Amino acid sequence: MNTYQILLQDSETDKVIEISEIVTRFSIETTIESQPGKCTMQVLNVDGLLLSKGSKVIIRCNDKPIFQGFVFVTTYNNSGIISVILYDSLRYLKNVAAYVLSGKTAEQIFTELCEDFNVQHRIVDNCTWEVSKRIHDNKTIYDIIRFGLDECLIFTNQWFILRDNVGTVELVNLNSLKTNYYIGDLSVLTGYTYESSIDSDTYNQIKLVRENKDTANRDVYIVKDSNNIKKWGLLQYYEPVDESMTYEQIEKKASDLLRVKNRETRKMTLNIQGVIFDLRAGNGIIVDISELKNTGFKGKQDFVISKCTHNIEENNETMQIEILNTSLELDQYS
């Protein structure tokens, strides 16, 4: 079994105490979606324990830090147990603001916004994509940064994410997060579910619309896959684009969107005995399950972890991993 140390630094007094012995269980959840890392703890309600909002908690496994978060929610009940919800530093990118951004790269926007909101940050991989001019009004800081990273993915096939690394928000390319971990037949896998769908984020027609001040009309651009429309019915993606975009730019964006979205989505959840803290959302793993070979699932390839939960309770340690069909090579599943 692993050895855990949990330290609490009170936000009001800065006093640091160890609470390892009174934490009965905890889980750490990370995702590549627009949510911060989350740790849920069950803590014994002992005399003198202060869980002030904003207090910092650091969790170590075998002397290695694996999570740093801040107290956001405490729930007390008559069982003598306190439920505590901690979020990592990505939580502070949920602040809402307004920015007008032009002529800046995605990494420059990331740096500027993190500095504006006092979020410790680091660029692991350079993202030099110059983001389209955009007025971001009433948007979260995360969404403003994400806009540029989404453009980079569509136009360059390079997938960047934001993730917290024990207190530092990092900008990182998924290509840097590949691992050699194998999960599947004759491994630590204890169960799985596998779902294929055209119900979420699948589109076989892309419609982009640009306002034309000269004609006082809207210019409409459409690309489609007639074969998949025949099979699935019409599934349309619609988006207004900036009036400064040229026809060539709009045409390329439409084609790239169709390439990325004109496919079934496949989602798999893996249940694992034991915990591997080197694996979390964003890491690439190798998955192979032989009994799924007739479903269209292609094993022995790199898959990206979209969500990862580590569960620790007494003598039981488990993981639950969700992977998507989108691998490090986006065309691999189209």
Short mmCIF file of C-alpha atoms in Angstrom, two decimals:
data_model
loop_
_atom_site.label_atom_id
_atom_site.label_comp_id
_atom_site.label_asym_id
_atom_site.label_seq_id
_atom_site.Cartn_x
_atom_site.Cartn_y
_atom_site.Cartn_z
CA MET A 1 0.00 0.00 0.00
CA ASN A 2 1.06 3.55 -0.62
CA THR A 3 1.82 5.97 2.21
CA TYR A 4 0.00 9.30 2.16
CA GLN A 5 0.70 12.60 3.86
CA ILE A 6 -1.93 15.35 3.84
CA LEU A 7 -0.97 18.85 4.96
CA LEU A 8 -3.38 21.71 5.65
CA GLN A 9 -2.24 25.34 5.62
CA ASP A 10 -4.89 27.61 7.14
CA SER A 11 -5.69 30.63 4.95
CA GLU A 12 -6.20 32.91 7.97
CA THR A 13 -3.26 31.98 10.20
CA ASP A 14 -0.85 30.32 7.70
CA LYS A 15 -0.39 27.56 10.30
CA VAL A 16 0.44 24.17 8.74
CA ILE A 17 -0.84 20.95 10.32
CA GLU A 18 -0.88 17.35 9.19
CA ILE A 19 -4.37 15.84 8.88
CA SER A 20 -3.44 12.47 7.35
CA GLU A 21 -4.74 10.49 10.35
CA ILE A 22 -8.20 12.08 10.30
CA VAL A 23 -8.84 11.80 6.54
CA THR A 24 -10.83 8.59 6.11
CA ARG A 25 -10.94 8.66 2.32
CA PHE A 26 -10.34 10.95 -0.62
CA SER A 27 -10.63 11.00 -4.40
CA ILE A 28 -8.81 13.16 -6.97
CA GLU A 29 -10.52 13.89 -10.28
CA THR A 30 -8.94 15.54 -13.32
CA THR A 31 -10.41 16.22 -16.75
CA ILE A 32 -9.35 17.81 -20.02
CA GLU A 33 -12.68 19.61 -20.19
CA SER A 34 -13.22 23.11 -18.81
CA GLN A 35 -13.21 22.04 -15.17
CA PRO A 36 -10.52 22.37 -12.51
CA GLY A 37 -8.97 19.39 -10.78
CA LYS A 38 -11.11 18.36 -7.82
CA CYS A 39 -10.36 16.51 -4.61
CA THR A 40 -13.18 15.30 -2.36
CA MET A 41 -12.18 14.32 1.18
CA GLN A 42 -13.96 12.82 4.16
CA VAL A 43 -12.45 14.23 7.37
CA LEU A 44 -13.18 13.39 11.00
CA ASN A 45 -14.66 16.37 12.84
CA VAL A 46 -12.15 16.64 15.68
CA ASP A 47 -11.92 19.44 18.24
CA GLY A 48 -9.92 22.46 17.12
CA LEU A 49 -9.91 21.60 13.41
CA LEU A 50 -10.19 24.70 11.22
CA LEU A 51 -11.14 24.32 7.57
CA SER A 52 -11.19 27.95 6.52
CA LYS A 53 -12.21 28.66 2.94
CA GLY A 54 -9.20 29.14 0.72
CA SER A 55 -6.94 27.03 2.93
CA LYS A 56 -4.30 25.12 0.98
CA VAL A 57 -4.08 21.35 1.09
CA ILE A 58 -1.12 19.38 -0.25
CA ILE A 59 -1.34 15.61 -0.70
CA ARG A 60 1.82 13.51 -0.98
CA CYS A 61 2.12 9.86 -1.94
CA ASN A 62 5.33 8.16 -0.84
CA ASP A 63 6.85 11.63 -0.30
CA LYS A 64 5.94 12.79 -3.83
CA PRO A 65 3.38 15.65 -4.15
CA ILE A 66 0.40 14.55 -6.21
CA PHE A 67 -2.19 17.30 -5.60
CA GLN A 68 -2.44 20.84 -4.33
CA GLY A 69 -5.83 22.44 -3.89
CA PHE A 70 -7.83 24.96 -1.93
CA VAL A 71 -10.86 24.50 0.32
CA PHE A 72 -14.01 25.71 -1.43
CA VAL A 73 -16.82 23.68 0.15
CA THR A 74 -17.27 22.13 3.61
CA THR A 75 -20.33 20.10 4.60
CA TYR A 76 -20.98 19.09 8.22
CA ASN A 77 -23.49 16.51 9.44
CA ASN A 78 -24.37 14.59 12.60
CA SER A 79 -22.15 11.61 11.69
CA GLY A 80 -19.02 13.42 12.80
CA ILE A 81 -17.66 13.50 9.25
CA ILE A 82 -16.85 16.65 7.28
CA SER A 83 -17.07 16.47 3.51
CA VAL A 84 -14.52 18.81 1.94
CA ILE A 85 -14.23 19.84 -1.71
CA LEU A 86 -10.88 21.18 -2.90
CA TYR A 87 -10.13 22.66 -6.31
CA ASP A 88 -6.73 23.15 -7.89
CA SER A 89 -5.48 26.45 -9.36
CA LEU A 90 -7.51 26.05 -12.56
CA ARG A 91 -10.52 27.07 -10.46
CA TYR A 92 -9.28 30.67 -10.56
CA LEU A 93 -9.52 30.67 -14.35
CA LYS A 94 -13.30 30.44 -13.95
CA ASN A 95 -13.35 34.16 -13.15
CA VAL A 96 -15.39 36.10 -15.71
CA ALA A 97 -13.99 39.08 -17.61
CA ALA A 98 -13.98 40.96 -20.91
CA TYR A 99 -10.99 41.20 -23.28
CA VAL A 100 -10.40 42.48 -26.79
CA LEU A 101 -7.55 40.41 -28.21
CA SER A 102 -5.81 40.83 -31.54
CA GLY A 103 -2.45 39.85 -33.01
CA LYS A 104 -1.45 37.61 -30.11
CA THR A 105 -0.45 33.98 -30.00
CA ALA A 106 -2.29 31.46 -27.86
CA GLU A 107 0.63 31.24 -25.43
CA GLN A 108 0.82 35.04 -25.13
CA ILE A 109 -2.87 35.15 -24.24
CA PHE A 110 -2.36 32.34 -21.72
CA THR A 111 0.51 34.21 -20.07
CA GLU A 112 -1.26 37.58 -20.01
CA LEU A 113 -4.48 36.28 -18.47
CA CYS A 114 -2.73 34.12 -15.87
CA GLU A 115 -0.66 37.13 -14.81
CA ASP A 116 -3.74 39.35 -14.65
CA PHE A 117 -5.39 36.91 -12.23
CA ASN A 118 -2.27 36.02 -10.22
CA VAL A 119 -2.28 32.37 -11.28
CA GLN A 120 1.10 30.68 -11.14
CA HIS A 121 1.78 29.32 -14.61
CA ARG A 122 4.32 27.78 -16.95
CA ILE A 123 4.60 27.15 -20.68
CA VAL A 124 5.69 23.55 -21.16
CA ASP A 125 5.21 23.55 -24.94
CA ASN A 126 5.11 26.63 -27.15
CA CYS A 127 1.82 27.38 -28.88
CA THR A 128 2.65 30.04 -31.46
CA TRP A 129 -0.69 29.96 -33.27
CA GLU A 130 -1.86 33.57 -33.81
CA VAL A 131 -5.43 33.70 -32.57
CA SER A 132 -8.15 35.41 -34.59
CA LYS A 133 -9.20 38.87 -33.47
CA ARG A 134 -12.01 38.47 -30.99
CA ILE A 135 -14.05 40.45 -28.50
CA HIS A 136 -14.56 38.25 -25.45
CA ASP A 137 -17.32 39.70 -23.29
CA ASN A 138 -18.61 38.04 -20.13
CA LYS A 139 -16.45 34.96 -20.70
CA THR A 140 -14.43 32.93 -18.23
CA ILE A 141 -10.66 33.28 -18.39
CA TYR A 142 -10.47 29.57 -19.20
CA ASP A 143 -12.86 29.97 -22.17
CA ILE A 144 -10.92 32.94 -23.53
CA ILE A 145 -7.68 30.95 -23.46
CA ARG A 146 -9.46 27.86 -24.77
CA PHE A 147 -10.75 29.77 -27.82
CA GLY A 148 -7.20 30.14 -29.13
CA LEU A 149 -6.26 26.56 -28.30
CA ASP A 150 -9.35 25.28 -30.11
CA GLU A 151 -8.37 27.29 -33.19
CA CYS A 152 -4.90 25.80 -33.00
CA LEU A 153 -6.37 22.28 -32.88
CA ILE A 154 -8.65 22.89 -35.86
CA PHE A 155 -6.10 24.59 -38.09
CA THR A 156 -2.84 22.85 -37.13
CA ASN A 157 -3.93 19.50 -35.66
CA GLN A 158 -1.94 20.31 -32.50
CA TRP A 159 -3.90 19.72 -29.31
CA PHE A 160 -2.93 21.85 -26.31
CA ILE A 161 -4.51 21.68 -22.88
CA LEU A 162 -4.27 23.50 -19.56
CA ARG A 163 -3.61 21.44 -16.46
CA ASP A 164 -2.52 22.06 -12.89
CA ASN A 165 0.77 20.49 -11.87
CA VAL A 166 0.71 20.65 -8.05
CA GLY A 167 0.00 24.40 -7.96
CA THR A 168 1.28 25.55 -11.36
CA VAL A 169 -1.07 25.82 -14.34
CA GLU A 170 0.72 24.48 -17.38
CA LEU A 171 0.17 24.96 -21.11
CA VAL A 172 1.13 21.64 -22.65
CA ASN A 173 0.83 19.77 -25.94
CA LEU A 174 -0.72 16.32 -25.62
CA ASN A 175 2.16 14.92 -27.64
CA SER A 176 4.33 15.59 -24.58
CA LEU A 177 2.04 13.53 -22.34
CA LYS A 178 2.33 10.14 -23.99
CA THR A 179 3.19 7.26 -21.67
CA ASN A 180 4.01 3.59 -22.12
CA TYR A 181 1.31 2.44 -19.72
CA TYR A 182 -0.72 -0.49 -21.08
CA ILE A 183 -4.25 -1.25 -19.93
CA GLY A 184 -6.27 -4.18 -21.19
CA ASP A 185 -6.18 -7.97 -21.33
CA LEU A 186 -4.07 -9.55 -18.58
CA SER A 187 -3.44 -6.19 -16.89
CA VAL A 188 -4.92 -4.27 -13.97
CA LEU A 189 -8.28 -3.82 -15.72
CA THR A 190 -11.26 -4.99 -13.63
CA GLY A 191 -14.13 -3.75 -15.82
CA TYR A 192 -15.12 -1.40 -18.61
CA THR A 193 -17.96 0.19 -20.57
CA TYR A 194 -17.69 1.14 -24.24
CA GLU A 195 -20.05 3.51 -26.06
CA SER A 196 -20.16 4.67 -29.67
CA SER A 197 -22.46 7.53 -30.63
CA ILE A 198 -23.42 10.16 -33.20
CA ASP A 199 -25.48 12.02 -30.59
CA SER A 200 -22.77 14.31 -29.24
CA ASP A 201 -20.28 16.43 -31.16
CA THR A 202 -20.84 14.59 -34.46
CA TYR A 203 -21.62 16.70 -37.53
CA ASN A 204 -21.72 15.83 -41.23
CA GLN A 205 -22.50 19.35 -42.45
CA ILE A 206 -20.68 22.51 -41.45
CA LYS A 207 -22.35 25.89 -41.95
CA LEU A 208 -20.32 29.05 -41.33
CA VAL A 209 -21.89 32.50 -41.68
CA ARG A 210 -20.14 35.86 -42.10
CA GLU A 211 -21.80 39.27 -41.86
CA ASN A 212 -21.24 41.31 -45.03
CA LYS A 213 -21.53 45.04 -44.37
CA ASP A 214 -21.19 45.88 -48.05
CA THR A 215 -24.27 43.92 -49.06
CA ALA A 216 -26.08 44.06 -45.69
CA ASN A 217 -26.52 40.32 -46.04
CA ARG A 218 -24.94 37.20 -44.62
CA ASP A 219 -22.44 35.16 -46.61
CA VAL A 220 -23.06 31.45 -46.07
CA TYR A 221 -20.40 28.73 -46.46
CA ILE A 222 -21.36 25.05 -46.35
CA VAL A 223 -19.33 21.85 -46.60
CA LYS A 224 -20.85 18.41 -46.13
CA ASP A 225 -20.40 14.67 -46.39
CA SER A 226 -23.33 13.40 -48.48
CA ASN A 227 -22.59 9.76 -47.72
CA ASN A 228 -22.77 10.25 -43.98
CA ILE A 229 -25.86 12.45 -44.34
CA LYS A 230 -27.49 9.54 -46.13
CA LYS A 231 -26.49 7.13 -43.35
CA TRP A 232 -27.11 9.29 -40.27
CA GLY A 233 -29.44 12.04 -41.43
CA LEU A 234 -28.41 15.69 -41.50
CA LEU A 235 -26.34 16.73 -38.45
CA GLN A 236 -25.37 20.38 -38.87
CA TYR A 237 -22.74 22.42 -37.04
CA TYR A 238 -23.40 26.18 -37.20
CA GLU A 239 -21.04 29.00 -36.30
CA PRO A 240 -20.86 32.73 -37.11
CA VAL A 241 -17.33 33.77 -38.07
CA ASP A 242 -15.52 37.09 -37.83
CA GLU A 243 -16.24 39.44 -40.73
CA SER A 244 -12.50 40.01 -41.20
CA MET A 245 -11.91 36.40 -42.26
CA THR A 246 -11.22 35.85 -45.94
CA TYR A 247 -13.06 33.36 -48.12
CA GLU A 248 -10.00 31.09 -48.13
CA GLN A 249 -9.75 31.18 -44.33
CA ILE A 250 -13.44 30.39 -43.90
CA GLU A 251 -13.27 27.61 -46.47
CA LYS A 252 -10.32 26.03 -44.65
CA LYS A 253 -12.00 26.34 -41.28
CA ALA A 254 -15.13 24.67 -42.59
CA SER A 255 -13.14 21.82 -44.14
CA ASP A 256 -11.09 21.33 -40.97
CA LEU A 257 -14.20 21.32 -38.79
CA LEU A 258 -15.78 18.67 -41.01
CA ARG A 259 -12.61 16.56 -40.81
CA VAL A 260 -12.60 16.69 -37.00
CA LYS A 261 -16.34 16.32 -36.35
CA ASN A 262 -17.60 14.06 -39.16
CA ARG A 263 -17.16 10.81 -37.23
CA GLU A 264 -18.72 8.70 -34.55
CA THR A 265 -17.58 9.52 -31.04
CA ARG A 266 -16.41 6.62 -28.95
CA LYS A 267 -16.18 6.72 -25.20
CA MET A 268 -14.72 4.12 -22.89
CA THR A 269 -14.58 3.93 -19.10
CA LEU A 270 -11.94 1.67 -17.56
CA ASN A 271 -12.03 0.44 -13.96
CA ILE A 272 -8.60 -0.35 -12.54
CA GLN A 273 -7.38 -1.96 -9.34
CA GLY A 274 -4.67 0.16 -7.74
CA VAL A 275 -3.66 3.75 -8.44
CA ILE A 276 -1.08 5.22 -10.81
CA PHE A 277 -0.62 8.90 -9.99
CA ASP A 278 1.59 9.37 -13.05
CA LEU A 279 -1.63 8.99 -15.03
CA ARG A 280 -4.21 11.76 -15.11
CA ALA A 281 -6.30 13.62 -17.65
CA GLY A 282 -4.28 14.43 -20.75
CA ASN A 283 -1.89 11.50 -20.59
CA GLY A 284 -1.69 9.06 -23.47
CA ILE A 285 -2.00 5.34 -22.73
CA ILE A 286 -2.16 2.13 -24.73
CA VAL A 287 -5.46 0.23 -24.48
CA ASP A 288 -6.24 -3.19 -25.93
CA ILE A 289 -9.32 -5.31 -25.14
CA SER A 290 -9.63 -8.30 -27.46
CA GLU A 291 -13.34 -8.97 -26.95
CA LEU A 292 -14.18 -5.55 -28.42
CA LYS A 293 -12.54 -6.26 -31.75
CA ASN A 294 -15.92 -6.66 -33.51
CA THR A 295 -17.29 -3.33 -32.26
CA GLY A 296 -14.99 -1.06 -34.24
CA PHE A 297 -12.73 -0.45 -31.28
CA LYS A 298 -9.09 -0.35 -32.37
CA GLY A 299 -6.74 -1.45 -29.65
CA LYS A 300 -2.99 -1.25 -29.18
CA GLN A 301 -2.96 2.45 -29.99
CA ASP A 302 -2.35 5.67 -28.11
CA PHE A 303 -5.52 6.96 -26.44
CA VAL A 304 -5.92 10.18 -24.52
CA ILE A 305 -7.31 10.10 -20.99
CA SER A 306 -10.19 12.59 -20.93
CA LYS A 307 -11.06 12.04 -17.26
CA CYS A 308 -9.23 10.29 -14.45
CA THR A 309 -10.33 9.60 -10.87
CA HIS A 310 -8.10 8.18 -8.15
CA ASN A 311 -9.99 6.75 -5.17
CA ILE A 312 -8.28 6.11 -1.81
CA GLU A 313 -10.17 4.49 1.07
CA GLU A 314 -8.48 2.54 3.89
CA ASN A 315 -6.94 -0.54 2.25
CA ASN A 316 -8.60 -0.08 -1.11
CA GLU A 317 -7.11 1.95 -3.97
CA THR A 318 -8.82 2.11 -7.36
CA MET A 319 -8.88 4.23 -10.50
CA GLN A 320 -11.50 5.04 -13.08
CA ILE A 321 -10.30 6.32 -16.45
CA GLU A 322 -12.34 7.67 -19.34
CA ILE A 323 -10.81 7.75 -22.81
CA LEU A 324 -12.18 9.21 -26.03
CA ASN A 325 -11.81 8.03 -29.58
CA THR A 326 -9.64 11.06 -30.35
CA SER A 327 -6.04 9.89 -30.21
CA LEU A 328 -2.88 11.90 -30.59
CA GLU A 329 -3.42 11.49 -34.34
CA LEU A 330 -6.87 12.96 -34.90
CA ASP A 331 -7.38 11.30 -38.28
CA GLN A 332 -6.83 7.85 -36.82
CA TYR A 333 -10.48 7.38 -35.96
CA SER A 334 -12.21 9.20 -38.78
#
